[in-house]
Short mmCIF file of C-alpha atoms and ligand atoms in Angstrom, two decimals:
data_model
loop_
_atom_site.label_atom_id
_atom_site.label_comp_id
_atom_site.label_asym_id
_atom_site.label_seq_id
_atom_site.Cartn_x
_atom_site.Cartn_y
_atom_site.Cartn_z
CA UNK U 171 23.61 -45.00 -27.96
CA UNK U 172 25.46 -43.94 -24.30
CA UNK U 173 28.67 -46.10 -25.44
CA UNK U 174 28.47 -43.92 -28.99
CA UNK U 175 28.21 -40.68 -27.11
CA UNK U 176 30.81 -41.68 -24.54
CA UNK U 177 33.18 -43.29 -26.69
CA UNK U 178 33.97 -40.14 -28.61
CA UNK U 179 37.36 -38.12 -28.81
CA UNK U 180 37.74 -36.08 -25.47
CA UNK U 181 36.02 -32.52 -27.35
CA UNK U 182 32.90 -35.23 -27.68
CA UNK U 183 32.92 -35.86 -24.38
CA UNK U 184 33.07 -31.86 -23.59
CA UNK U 185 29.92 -31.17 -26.24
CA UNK U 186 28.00 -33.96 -23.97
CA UNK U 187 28.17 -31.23 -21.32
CA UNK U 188 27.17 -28.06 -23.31
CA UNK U 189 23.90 -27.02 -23.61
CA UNK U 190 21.20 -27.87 -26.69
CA UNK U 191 22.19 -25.74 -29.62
CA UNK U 192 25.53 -24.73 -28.18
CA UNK U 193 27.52 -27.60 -30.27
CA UNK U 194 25.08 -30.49 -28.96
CA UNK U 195 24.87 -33.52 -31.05
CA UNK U 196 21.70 -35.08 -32.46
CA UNK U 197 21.74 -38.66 -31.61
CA UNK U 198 19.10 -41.08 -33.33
CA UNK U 199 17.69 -43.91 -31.01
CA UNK U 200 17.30 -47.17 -31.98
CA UNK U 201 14.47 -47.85 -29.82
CA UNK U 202 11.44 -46.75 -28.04
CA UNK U 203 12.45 -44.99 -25.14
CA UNK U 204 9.16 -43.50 -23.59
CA UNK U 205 9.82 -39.73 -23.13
CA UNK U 206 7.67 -38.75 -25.74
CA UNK U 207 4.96 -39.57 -23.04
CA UNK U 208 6.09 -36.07 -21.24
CA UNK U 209 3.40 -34.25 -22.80
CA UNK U 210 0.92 -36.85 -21.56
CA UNK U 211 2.35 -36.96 -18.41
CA UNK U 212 2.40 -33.08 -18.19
CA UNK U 213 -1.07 -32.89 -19.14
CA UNK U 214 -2.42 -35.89 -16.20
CA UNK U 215 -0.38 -33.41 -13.93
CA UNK U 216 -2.15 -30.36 -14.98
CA UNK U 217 -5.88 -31.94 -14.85
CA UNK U 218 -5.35 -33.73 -10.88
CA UNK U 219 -3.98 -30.03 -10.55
CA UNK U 220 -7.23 -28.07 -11.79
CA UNK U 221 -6.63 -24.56 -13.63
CA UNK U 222 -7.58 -21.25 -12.54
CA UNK U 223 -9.04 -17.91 -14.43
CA UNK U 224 -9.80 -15.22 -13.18
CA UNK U 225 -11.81 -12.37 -15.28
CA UNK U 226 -12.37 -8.88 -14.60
CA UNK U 227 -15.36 -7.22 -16.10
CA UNK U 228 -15.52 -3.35 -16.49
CA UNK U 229 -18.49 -1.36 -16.97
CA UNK U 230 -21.19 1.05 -16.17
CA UNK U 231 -23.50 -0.24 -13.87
CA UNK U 232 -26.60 -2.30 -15.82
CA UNK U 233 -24.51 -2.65 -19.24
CA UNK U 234 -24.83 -6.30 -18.63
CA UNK U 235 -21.75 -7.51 -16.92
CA UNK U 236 -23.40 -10.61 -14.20
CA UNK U 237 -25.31 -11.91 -17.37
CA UNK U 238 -22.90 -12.31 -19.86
CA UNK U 239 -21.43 -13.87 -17.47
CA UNK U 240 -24.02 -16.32 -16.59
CA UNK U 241 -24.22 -16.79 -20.23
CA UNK U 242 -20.66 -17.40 -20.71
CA UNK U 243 -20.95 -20.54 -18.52
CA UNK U 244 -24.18 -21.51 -18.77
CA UNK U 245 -25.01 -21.71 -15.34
CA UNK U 246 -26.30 -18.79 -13.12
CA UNK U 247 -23.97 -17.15 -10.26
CA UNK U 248 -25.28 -15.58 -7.52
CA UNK U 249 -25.24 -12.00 -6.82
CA UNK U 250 -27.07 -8.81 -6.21
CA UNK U 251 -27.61 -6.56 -9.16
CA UNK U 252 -25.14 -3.47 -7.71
CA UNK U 253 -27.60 0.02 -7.30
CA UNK U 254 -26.57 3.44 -9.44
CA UNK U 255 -26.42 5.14 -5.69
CA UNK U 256 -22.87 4.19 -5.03
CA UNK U 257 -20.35 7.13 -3.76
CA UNK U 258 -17.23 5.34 -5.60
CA UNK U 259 -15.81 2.59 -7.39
CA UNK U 260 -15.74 -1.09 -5.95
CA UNK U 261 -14.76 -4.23 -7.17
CA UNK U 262 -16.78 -7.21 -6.00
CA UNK U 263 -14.98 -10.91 -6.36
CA UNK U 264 -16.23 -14.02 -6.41
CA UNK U 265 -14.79 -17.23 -6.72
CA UNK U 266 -16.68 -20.68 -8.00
CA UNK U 267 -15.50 -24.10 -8.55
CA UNK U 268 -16.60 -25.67 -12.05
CA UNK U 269 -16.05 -28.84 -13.38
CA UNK U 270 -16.50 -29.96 -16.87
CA UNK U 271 -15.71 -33.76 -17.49
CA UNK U 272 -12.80 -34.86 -15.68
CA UNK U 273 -11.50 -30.49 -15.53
CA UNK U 274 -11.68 -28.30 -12.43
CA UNK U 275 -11.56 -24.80 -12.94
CA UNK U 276 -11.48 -22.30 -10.16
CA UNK U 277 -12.93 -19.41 -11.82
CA UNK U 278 -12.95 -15.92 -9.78
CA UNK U 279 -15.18 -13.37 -11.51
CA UNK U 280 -14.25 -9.89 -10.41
CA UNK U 281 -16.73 -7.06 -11.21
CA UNK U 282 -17.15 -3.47 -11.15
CA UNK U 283 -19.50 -1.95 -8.89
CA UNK U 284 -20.51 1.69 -8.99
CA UNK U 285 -18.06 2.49 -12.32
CA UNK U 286 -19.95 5.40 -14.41
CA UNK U 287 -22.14 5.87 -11.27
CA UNK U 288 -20.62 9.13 -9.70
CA UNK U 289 -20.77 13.07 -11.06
CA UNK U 290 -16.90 13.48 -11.36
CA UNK U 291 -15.45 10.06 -12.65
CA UNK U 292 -11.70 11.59 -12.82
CA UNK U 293 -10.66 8.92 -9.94
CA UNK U 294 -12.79 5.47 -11.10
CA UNK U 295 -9.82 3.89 -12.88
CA UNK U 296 -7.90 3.97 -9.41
CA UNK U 297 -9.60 1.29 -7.48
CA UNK U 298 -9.46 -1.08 -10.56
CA UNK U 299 -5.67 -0.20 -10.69
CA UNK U 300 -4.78 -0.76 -6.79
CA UNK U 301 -7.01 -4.40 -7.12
CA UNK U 302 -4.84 -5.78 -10.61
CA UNK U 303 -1.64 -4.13 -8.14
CA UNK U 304 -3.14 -6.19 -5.33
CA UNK U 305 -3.05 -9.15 -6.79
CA UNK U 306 0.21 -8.83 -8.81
CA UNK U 307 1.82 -7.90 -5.29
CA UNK U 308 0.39 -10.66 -3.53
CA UNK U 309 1.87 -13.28 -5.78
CA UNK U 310 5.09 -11.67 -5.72
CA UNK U 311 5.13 -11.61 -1.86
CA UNK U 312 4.77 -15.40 -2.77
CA UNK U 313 7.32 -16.03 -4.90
CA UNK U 314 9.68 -14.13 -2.45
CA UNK U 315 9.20 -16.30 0.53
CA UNK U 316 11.63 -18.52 1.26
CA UNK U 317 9.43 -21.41 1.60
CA UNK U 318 6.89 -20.93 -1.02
CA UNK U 319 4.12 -23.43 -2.46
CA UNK U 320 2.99 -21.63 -6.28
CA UNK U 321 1.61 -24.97 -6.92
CA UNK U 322 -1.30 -24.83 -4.18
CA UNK U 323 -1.28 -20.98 -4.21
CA UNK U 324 -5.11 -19.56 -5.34
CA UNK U 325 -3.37 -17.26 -8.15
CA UNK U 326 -5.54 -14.44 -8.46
CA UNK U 327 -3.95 -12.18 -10.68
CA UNK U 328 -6.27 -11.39 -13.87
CA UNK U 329 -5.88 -13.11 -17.08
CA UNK U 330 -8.83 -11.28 -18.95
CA UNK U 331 -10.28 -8.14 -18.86
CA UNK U 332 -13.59 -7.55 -20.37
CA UNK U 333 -14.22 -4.22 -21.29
CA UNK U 334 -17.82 -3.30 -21.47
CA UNK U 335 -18.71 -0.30 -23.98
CA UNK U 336 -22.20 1.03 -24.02
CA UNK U 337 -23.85 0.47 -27.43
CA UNK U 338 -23.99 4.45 -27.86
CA UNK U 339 -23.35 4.04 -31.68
CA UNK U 340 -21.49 7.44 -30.58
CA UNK U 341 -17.63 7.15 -30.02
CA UNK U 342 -15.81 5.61 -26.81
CA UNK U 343 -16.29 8.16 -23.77
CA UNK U 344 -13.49 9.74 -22.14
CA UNK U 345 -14.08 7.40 -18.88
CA UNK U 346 -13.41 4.07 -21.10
CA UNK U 347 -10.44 6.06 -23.00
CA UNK U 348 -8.64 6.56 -19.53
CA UNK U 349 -9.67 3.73 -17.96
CA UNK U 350 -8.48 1.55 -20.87
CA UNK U 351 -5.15 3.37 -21.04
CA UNK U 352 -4.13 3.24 -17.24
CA UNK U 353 -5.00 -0.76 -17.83
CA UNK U 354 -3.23 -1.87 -20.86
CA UNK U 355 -0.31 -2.85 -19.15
CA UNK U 356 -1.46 -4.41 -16.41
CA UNK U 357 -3.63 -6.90 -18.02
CA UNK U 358 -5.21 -8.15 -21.15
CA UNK U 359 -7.99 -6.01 -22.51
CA UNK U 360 -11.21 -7.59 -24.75
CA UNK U 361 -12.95 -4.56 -25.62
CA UNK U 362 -16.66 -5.83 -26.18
CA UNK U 363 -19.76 -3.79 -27.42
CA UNK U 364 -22.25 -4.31 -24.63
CA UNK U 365 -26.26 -5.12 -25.52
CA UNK U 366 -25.69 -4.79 -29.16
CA UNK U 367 -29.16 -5.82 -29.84
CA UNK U 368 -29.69 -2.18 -29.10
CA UNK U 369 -27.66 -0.71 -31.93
CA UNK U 370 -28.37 -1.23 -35.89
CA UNK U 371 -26.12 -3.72 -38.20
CA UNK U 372 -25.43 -0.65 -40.37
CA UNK U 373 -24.53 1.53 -36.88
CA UNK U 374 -22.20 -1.50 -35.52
CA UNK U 375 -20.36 -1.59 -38.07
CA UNK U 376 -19.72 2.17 -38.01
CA UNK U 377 -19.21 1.88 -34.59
CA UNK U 378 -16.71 -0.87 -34.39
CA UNK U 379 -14.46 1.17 -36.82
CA UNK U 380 -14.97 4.11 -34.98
CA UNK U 381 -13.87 2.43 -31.34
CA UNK U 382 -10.36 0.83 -33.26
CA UNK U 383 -9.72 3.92 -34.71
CA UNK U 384 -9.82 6.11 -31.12
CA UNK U 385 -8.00 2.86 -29.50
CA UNK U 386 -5.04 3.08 -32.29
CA UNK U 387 -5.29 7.14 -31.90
CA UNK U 388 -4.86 7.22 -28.00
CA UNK U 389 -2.48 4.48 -28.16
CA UNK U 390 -4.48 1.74 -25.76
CA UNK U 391 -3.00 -1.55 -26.22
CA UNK U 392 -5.75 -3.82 -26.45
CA UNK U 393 -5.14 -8.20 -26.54
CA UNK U 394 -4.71 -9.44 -29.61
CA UNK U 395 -5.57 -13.26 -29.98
CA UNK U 396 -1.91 -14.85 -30.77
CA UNK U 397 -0.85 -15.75 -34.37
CA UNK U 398 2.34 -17.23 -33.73
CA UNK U 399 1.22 -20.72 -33.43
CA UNK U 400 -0.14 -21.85 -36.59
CA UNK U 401 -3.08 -24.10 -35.28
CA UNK U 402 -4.67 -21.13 -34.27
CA UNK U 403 -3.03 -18.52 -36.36
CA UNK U 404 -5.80 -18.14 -39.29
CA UNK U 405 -8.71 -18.34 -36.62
CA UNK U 406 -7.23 -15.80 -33.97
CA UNK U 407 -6.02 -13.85 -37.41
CA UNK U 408 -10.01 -13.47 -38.28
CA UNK U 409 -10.89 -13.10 -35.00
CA UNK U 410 -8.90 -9.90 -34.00
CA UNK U 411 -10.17 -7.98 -37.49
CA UNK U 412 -13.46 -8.75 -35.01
CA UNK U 413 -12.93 -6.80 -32.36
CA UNK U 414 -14.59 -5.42 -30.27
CA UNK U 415 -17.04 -8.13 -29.90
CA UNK U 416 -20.61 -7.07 -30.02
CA UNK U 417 -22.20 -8.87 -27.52
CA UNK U 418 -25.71 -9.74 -26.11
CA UNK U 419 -26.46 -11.93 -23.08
CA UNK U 420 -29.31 -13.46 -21.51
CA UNK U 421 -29.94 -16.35 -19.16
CA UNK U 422 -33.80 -16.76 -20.68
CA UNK U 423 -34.03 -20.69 -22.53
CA UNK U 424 -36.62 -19.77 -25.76
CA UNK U 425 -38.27 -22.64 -27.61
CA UNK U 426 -36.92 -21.81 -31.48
CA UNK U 427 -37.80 -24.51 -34.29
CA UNK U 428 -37.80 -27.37 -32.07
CA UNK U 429 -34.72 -26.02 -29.73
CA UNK U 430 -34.44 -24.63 -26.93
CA UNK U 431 -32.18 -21.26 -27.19
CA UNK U 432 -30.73 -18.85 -25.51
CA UNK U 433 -32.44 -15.94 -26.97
CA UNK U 434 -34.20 -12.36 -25.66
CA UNK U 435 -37.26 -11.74 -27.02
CA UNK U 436 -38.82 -8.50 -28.23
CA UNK U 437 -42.24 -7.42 -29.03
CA UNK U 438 -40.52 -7.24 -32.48
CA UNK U 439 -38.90 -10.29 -32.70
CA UNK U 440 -36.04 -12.37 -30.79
CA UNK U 441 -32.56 -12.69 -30.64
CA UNK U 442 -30.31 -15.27 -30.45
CA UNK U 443 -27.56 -15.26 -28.19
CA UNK U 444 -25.73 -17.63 -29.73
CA UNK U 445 -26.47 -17.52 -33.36
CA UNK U 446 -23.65 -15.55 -34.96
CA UNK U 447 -25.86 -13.42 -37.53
CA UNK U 448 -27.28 -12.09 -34.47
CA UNK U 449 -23.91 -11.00 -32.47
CA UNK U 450 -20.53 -12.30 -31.64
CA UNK U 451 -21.41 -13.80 -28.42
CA UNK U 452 -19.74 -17.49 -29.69
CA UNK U 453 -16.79 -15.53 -31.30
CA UNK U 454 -16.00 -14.21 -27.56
CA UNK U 455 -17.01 -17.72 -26.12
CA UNK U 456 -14.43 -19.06 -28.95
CA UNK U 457 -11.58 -16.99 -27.99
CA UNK U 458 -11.94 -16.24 -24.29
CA UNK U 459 -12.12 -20.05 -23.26
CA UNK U 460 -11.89 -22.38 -26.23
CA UNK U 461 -9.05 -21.34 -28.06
CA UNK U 462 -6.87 -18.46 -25.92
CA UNK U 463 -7.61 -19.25 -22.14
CA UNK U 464 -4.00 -20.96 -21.87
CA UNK U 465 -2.45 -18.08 -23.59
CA UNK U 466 -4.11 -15.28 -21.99
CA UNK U 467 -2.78 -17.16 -18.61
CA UNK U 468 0.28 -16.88 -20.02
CA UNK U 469 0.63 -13.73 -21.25
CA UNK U 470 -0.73 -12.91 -17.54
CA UNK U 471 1.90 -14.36 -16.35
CA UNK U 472 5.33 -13.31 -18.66
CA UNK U 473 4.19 -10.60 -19.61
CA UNK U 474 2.27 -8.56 -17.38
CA UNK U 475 3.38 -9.79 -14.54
CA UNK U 476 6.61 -9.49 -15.33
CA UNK U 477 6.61 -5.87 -15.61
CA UNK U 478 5.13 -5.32 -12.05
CA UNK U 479 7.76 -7.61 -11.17
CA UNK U 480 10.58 -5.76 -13.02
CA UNK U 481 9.07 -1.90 -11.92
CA UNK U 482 8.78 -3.55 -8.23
CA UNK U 483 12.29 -4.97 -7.94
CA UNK U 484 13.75 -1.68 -9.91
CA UNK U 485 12.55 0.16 -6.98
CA UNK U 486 13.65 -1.75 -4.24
CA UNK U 487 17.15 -1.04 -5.78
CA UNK U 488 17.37 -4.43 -7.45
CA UNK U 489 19.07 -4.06 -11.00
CA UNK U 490 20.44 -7.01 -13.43
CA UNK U 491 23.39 -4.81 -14.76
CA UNK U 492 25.98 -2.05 -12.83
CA UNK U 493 26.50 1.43 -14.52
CA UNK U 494 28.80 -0.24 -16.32
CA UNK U 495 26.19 -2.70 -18.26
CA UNK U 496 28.18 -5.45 -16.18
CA UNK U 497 26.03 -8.23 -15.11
CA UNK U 498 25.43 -8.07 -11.55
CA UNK U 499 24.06 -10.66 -9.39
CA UNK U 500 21.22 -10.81 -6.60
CA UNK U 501 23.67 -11.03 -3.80
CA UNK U 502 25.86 -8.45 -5.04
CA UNK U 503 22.70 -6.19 -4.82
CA UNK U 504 21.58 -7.60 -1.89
CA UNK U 505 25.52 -7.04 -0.35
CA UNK U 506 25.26 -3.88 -2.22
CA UNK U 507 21.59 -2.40 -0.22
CA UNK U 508 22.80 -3.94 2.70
CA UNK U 509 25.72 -2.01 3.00
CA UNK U 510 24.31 1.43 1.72
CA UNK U 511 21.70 0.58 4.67
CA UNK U 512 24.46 -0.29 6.91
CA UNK U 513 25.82 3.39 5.77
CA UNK U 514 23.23 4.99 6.56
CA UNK U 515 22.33 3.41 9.55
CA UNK U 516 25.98 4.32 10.68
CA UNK U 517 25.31 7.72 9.66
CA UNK U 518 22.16 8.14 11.30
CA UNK U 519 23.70 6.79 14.47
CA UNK U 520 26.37 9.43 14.55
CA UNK U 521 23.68 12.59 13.60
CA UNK U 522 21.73 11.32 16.66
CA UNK U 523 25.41 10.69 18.76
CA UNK U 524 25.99 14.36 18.07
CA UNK U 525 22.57 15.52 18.68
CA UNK U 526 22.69 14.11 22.38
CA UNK U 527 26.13 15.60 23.12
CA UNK U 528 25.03 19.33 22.03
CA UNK U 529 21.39 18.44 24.00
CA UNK U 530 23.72 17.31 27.19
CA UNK U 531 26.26 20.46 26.78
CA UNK U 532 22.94 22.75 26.21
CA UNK U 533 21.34 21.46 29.41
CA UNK U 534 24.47 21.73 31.20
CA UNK U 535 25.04 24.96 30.28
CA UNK U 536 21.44 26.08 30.98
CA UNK U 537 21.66 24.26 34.90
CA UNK U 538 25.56 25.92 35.63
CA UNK U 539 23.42 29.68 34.88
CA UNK U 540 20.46 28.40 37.09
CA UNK U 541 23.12 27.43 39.34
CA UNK U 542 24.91 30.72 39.53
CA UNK U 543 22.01 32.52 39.54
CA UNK U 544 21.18 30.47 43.15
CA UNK U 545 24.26 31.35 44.23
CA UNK U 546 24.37 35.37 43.85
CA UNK U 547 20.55 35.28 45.46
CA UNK U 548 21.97 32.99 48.61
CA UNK U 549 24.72 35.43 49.21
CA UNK U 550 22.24 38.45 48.65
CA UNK U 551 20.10 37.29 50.93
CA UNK U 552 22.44 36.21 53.00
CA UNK U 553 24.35 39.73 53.20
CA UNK U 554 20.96 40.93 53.80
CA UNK U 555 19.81 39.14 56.79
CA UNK U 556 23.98 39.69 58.57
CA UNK U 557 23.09 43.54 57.76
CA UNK U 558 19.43 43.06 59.72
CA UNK U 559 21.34 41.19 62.25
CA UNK U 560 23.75 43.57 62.95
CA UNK U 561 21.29 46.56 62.81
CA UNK U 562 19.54 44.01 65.49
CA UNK U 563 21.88 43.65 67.34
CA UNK U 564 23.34 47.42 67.74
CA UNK U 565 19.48 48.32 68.63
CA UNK U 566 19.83 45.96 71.41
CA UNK U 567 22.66 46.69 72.70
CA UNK U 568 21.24 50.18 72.74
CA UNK U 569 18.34 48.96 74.84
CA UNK U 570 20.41 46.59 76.95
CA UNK U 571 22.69 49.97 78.01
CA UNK U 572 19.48 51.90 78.63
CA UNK U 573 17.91 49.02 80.79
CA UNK U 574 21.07 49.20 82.69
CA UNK U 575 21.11 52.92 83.10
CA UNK U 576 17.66 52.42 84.23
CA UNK U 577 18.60 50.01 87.04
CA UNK U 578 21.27 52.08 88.04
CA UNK U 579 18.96 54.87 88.86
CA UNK U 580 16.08 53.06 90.24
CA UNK U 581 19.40 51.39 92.69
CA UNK U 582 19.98 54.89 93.87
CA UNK U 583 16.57 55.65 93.93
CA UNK U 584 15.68 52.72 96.16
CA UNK U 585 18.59 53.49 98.49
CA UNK U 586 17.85 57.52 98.57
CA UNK U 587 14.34 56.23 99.61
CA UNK U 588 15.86 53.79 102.27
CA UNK U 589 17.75 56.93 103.78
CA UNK U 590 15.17 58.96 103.83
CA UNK U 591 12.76 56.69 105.58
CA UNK U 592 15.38 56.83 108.37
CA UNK U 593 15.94 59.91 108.85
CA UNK U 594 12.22 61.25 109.28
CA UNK U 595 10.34 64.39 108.69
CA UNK U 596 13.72 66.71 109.27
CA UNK U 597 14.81 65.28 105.89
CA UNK U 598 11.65 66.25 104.18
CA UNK U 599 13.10 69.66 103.07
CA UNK U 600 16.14 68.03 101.95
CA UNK U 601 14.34 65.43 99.82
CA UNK U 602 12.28 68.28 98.33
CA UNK U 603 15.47 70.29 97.49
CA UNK U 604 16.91 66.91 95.98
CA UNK U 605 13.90 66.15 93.82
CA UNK U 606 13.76 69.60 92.55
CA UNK U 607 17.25 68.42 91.13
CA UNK U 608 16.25 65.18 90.01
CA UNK U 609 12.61 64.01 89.11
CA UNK U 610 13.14 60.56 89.02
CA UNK U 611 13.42 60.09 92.54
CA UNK U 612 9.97 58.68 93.98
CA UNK U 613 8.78 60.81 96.74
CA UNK U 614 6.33 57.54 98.15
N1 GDP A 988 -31.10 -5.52 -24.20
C1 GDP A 988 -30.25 -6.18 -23.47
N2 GDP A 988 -30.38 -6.23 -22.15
C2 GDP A 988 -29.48 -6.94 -21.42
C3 GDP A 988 -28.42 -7.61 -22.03
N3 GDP A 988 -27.69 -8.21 -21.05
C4 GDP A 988 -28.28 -7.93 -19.88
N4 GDP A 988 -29.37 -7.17 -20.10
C5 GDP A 988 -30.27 -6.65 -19.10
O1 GDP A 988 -29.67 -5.51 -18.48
C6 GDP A 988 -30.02 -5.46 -17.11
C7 GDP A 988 -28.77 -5.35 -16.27
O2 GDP A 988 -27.99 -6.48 -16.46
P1 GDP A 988 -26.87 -6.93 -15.40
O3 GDP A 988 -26.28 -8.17 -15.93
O4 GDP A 988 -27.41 -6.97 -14.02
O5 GDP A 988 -25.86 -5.68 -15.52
P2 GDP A 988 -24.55 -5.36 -14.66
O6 GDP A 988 -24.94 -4.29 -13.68
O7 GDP A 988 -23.58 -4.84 -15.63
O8 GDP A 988 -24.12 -6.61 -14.01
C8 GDP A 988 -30.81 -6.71 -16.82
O9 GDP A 988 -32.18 -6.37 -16.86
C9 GDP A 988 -30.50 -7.63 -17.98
O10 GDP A 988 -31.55 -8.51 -18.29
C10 GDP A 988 -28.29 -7.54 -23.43
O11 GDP A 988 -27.39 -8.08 -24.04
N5 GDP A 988 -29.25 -6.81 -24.10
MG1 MG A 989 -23.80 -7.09 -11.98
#
């Protein structure tokens, strides 16, 4: 078989490299090979691997969200039934390993706690919103690392969504309307009629139509069980003219004929849980993990997913064409955002460049005025104290002249007085004469 497809004409030789369905010849074998044990192998891979699903269930608080789940897997989890005294929204998640033969499955059950609870409801979608976000984002961060292990990641990104509706018999409220709405794309939706052993066959019907027909009018999106592949095309294709499930769960083992049943019973009567004249509990067990589980993981995953993905890397600046519809490549962005950060970096650099020359020429500025305004108060002070000096000085000199005129006298005094002393009594008239003249002569 490699000699025929090697032995061809030199175009042969070029098809050999092309891909399947570009020009690629079908070869027939004439032997067993063994590659058609790739499914097998891809299924032993898968099992030693173990599966994960995770499901979120929305609700009012008490619609029976913890036991239809305990009834969905026949076993019982733990938990706290949540109070009606909550201020907001919560989600509570818990995670469980189950095995079932030789299958693992890590099942997380995530629950609302508080929804329908609170006087003004406007904001209880939100926290549901940010958690399906969370988990989106977290796997993303994942996938972007550059050493990253998806195969023993815990993927906890939600592959169902169980939509509790109270059996009102009524019409959807607003709160499932919005809720529903802001969800649709973020995960896969199973609406399902909660307690329906509290509305009438006659109502349920009545109802059911009623809840498709506001769905279809306010455009929610809800999942629809897949028809594409045809071993579960006519079963899904009954199944979704189901919808929404009504449902009724119950943990409680009754004794019916000579089985034991999961049933509730009334005063009235009792109801099976599994007995499909009674509800569609084993149409939702059917679909949700016998017959869609894989694709709901899968739509999860390529289709959900992928739009956070594709919203997430749009905004980062990522983009898979130019302007000009030209394909463009993850480096070129990459070159692309670094330089326009480069840019602005640059730019940035330069504001804040100019911003500390103008601060520096400001403060200069402001210290030459401080600086001139020491100046003219030195030299005022300064022409000040010379002008008290001099006036200082003059006064003394005025003093100094008068001491000097003083001591002058008091010489001429002293020698006037040394005279007189010498010359006696004769002189006495004399001396009067003189101080009649001038009084500062001292008579003693
Ligand atoms: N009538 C009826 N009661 C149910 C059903 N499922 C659960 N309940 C009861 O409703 C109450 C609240 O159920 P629970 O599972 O704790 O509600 P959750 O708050 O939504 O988790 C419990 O007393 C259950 O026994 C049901 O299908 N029909
Ligand atoms: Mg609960």
């Amino acid at each position: 078989m490699e000699a025929e497809a090697n032995s061809g004409s030199p175009e042969d030789s070029w098809a050999f490299f092309q891909r399947p369905g570009e020009g690629c010849r079908t070869v027939p074998l004439a032997g067993h090979v063994g590659f058609d044990s790739l499914p097998d192998q891809l299924v032993n891979k898968s099992v030693s691997q173990g599966f994960c699903f995770n499901i979120l269930c929305v609700g009012e608080t008490g619609l029976g969200k913890s036991t239809l789940m305990d009834t969905l897997f026949n076993t019982k989890f733990e938990g706290e039934p949540a109070t009606h005294t909550q201020p907001g929204v919560q989600l509570r998640s818990n995670t469980y390993d189950l095995q079932e033969s030789n299958v693992g499955l890590k099942l997380t059950i995530v629950s609302t706690v508080g929804f329908g609870d609170q006087i003004n409801k406007e904001d209880s979608y939100k926290p549901i919103v940010e958690f399906i976000d969370a988990q989106f984002e977290a796997y993303l961060q994942e996938e972007l690392k550059i050493r990253r292990v998806l195969h023993t990641y815990h993927d906890s990104r939600i592959h169902a969504c169980l939509y509790f509706i109270a059996p009102t018999g009524h019409s959807l409220k607003s709160l499932d309307l919005v809720t529903m709405k802001k969800l649709d794309s973020k995960v896969n939706i199973i609406p399902i009629i909660a307690k329906s052993d509290a509305i009438s066959k006659s109502e349920l019907t009545k109802f059911k139509i009623k809840i498709t027909s506001e769905l279809v009018s306010n455009g929610v999106q809800i999942y629809q069980f897949p028809t594409d592949d045809e071993s579960v095309a006519e079963i899904n294709g009954t199944m979704n003219a189901h919808l929404p499930f009504a449902v009724i769960g119950s943990t409680e083992e009754l004794k019916i004929g000579n089985k034991m049943m999961k049933a509730r019973q009334y005063p009235w009567g009792t109801v099976q849980v599994e007995n499909e004249a009674h509800c569609d509990f084993v149409k939702l067990r059917e679909m949700l993990i016998r017959v869609n589980m894989e694709d709901l993981r899968e739509q999860t995953h390529s289709r959900h997913y992928e739009l956070y993905r594709r919203c997430k890397l749009e905004e980062m600046g990522f983009k898979d064409t130019d302007p000009d519809s030209k394909p463009f490549s993850l480096q070129e962005t990459y070159e692309a955002k670094r330089n326009e950060f480069l840019g602005e970096l640059q730019k940035k650099e330069e504001e804040m460049r100019q911003m500390f020359v103008q601060r520096v020429k400001e403060k200069e500025a402001e210290l030459k005025e401080a600086e001139k305004e020491l100046h003219e108060k030195f030299d005022r002070l300064k022409k000040l104290h010379q002008d008290e000096k001099k006036k200082l000085e003059d006064k003394k000199k005025s003093l100094d002249d008068e001491v000097n005129a003083f001591k002058q006298r008091k010489t001429a005094a002293e020698l006037l007085q040394s005279q007189g002393s010498q010359a006696g009594g004769s002189q006495t008239l004399k001396r009067d004469k003189e101080k009649k003249n001038n009084p500062w002569l001292c008579t003693e």
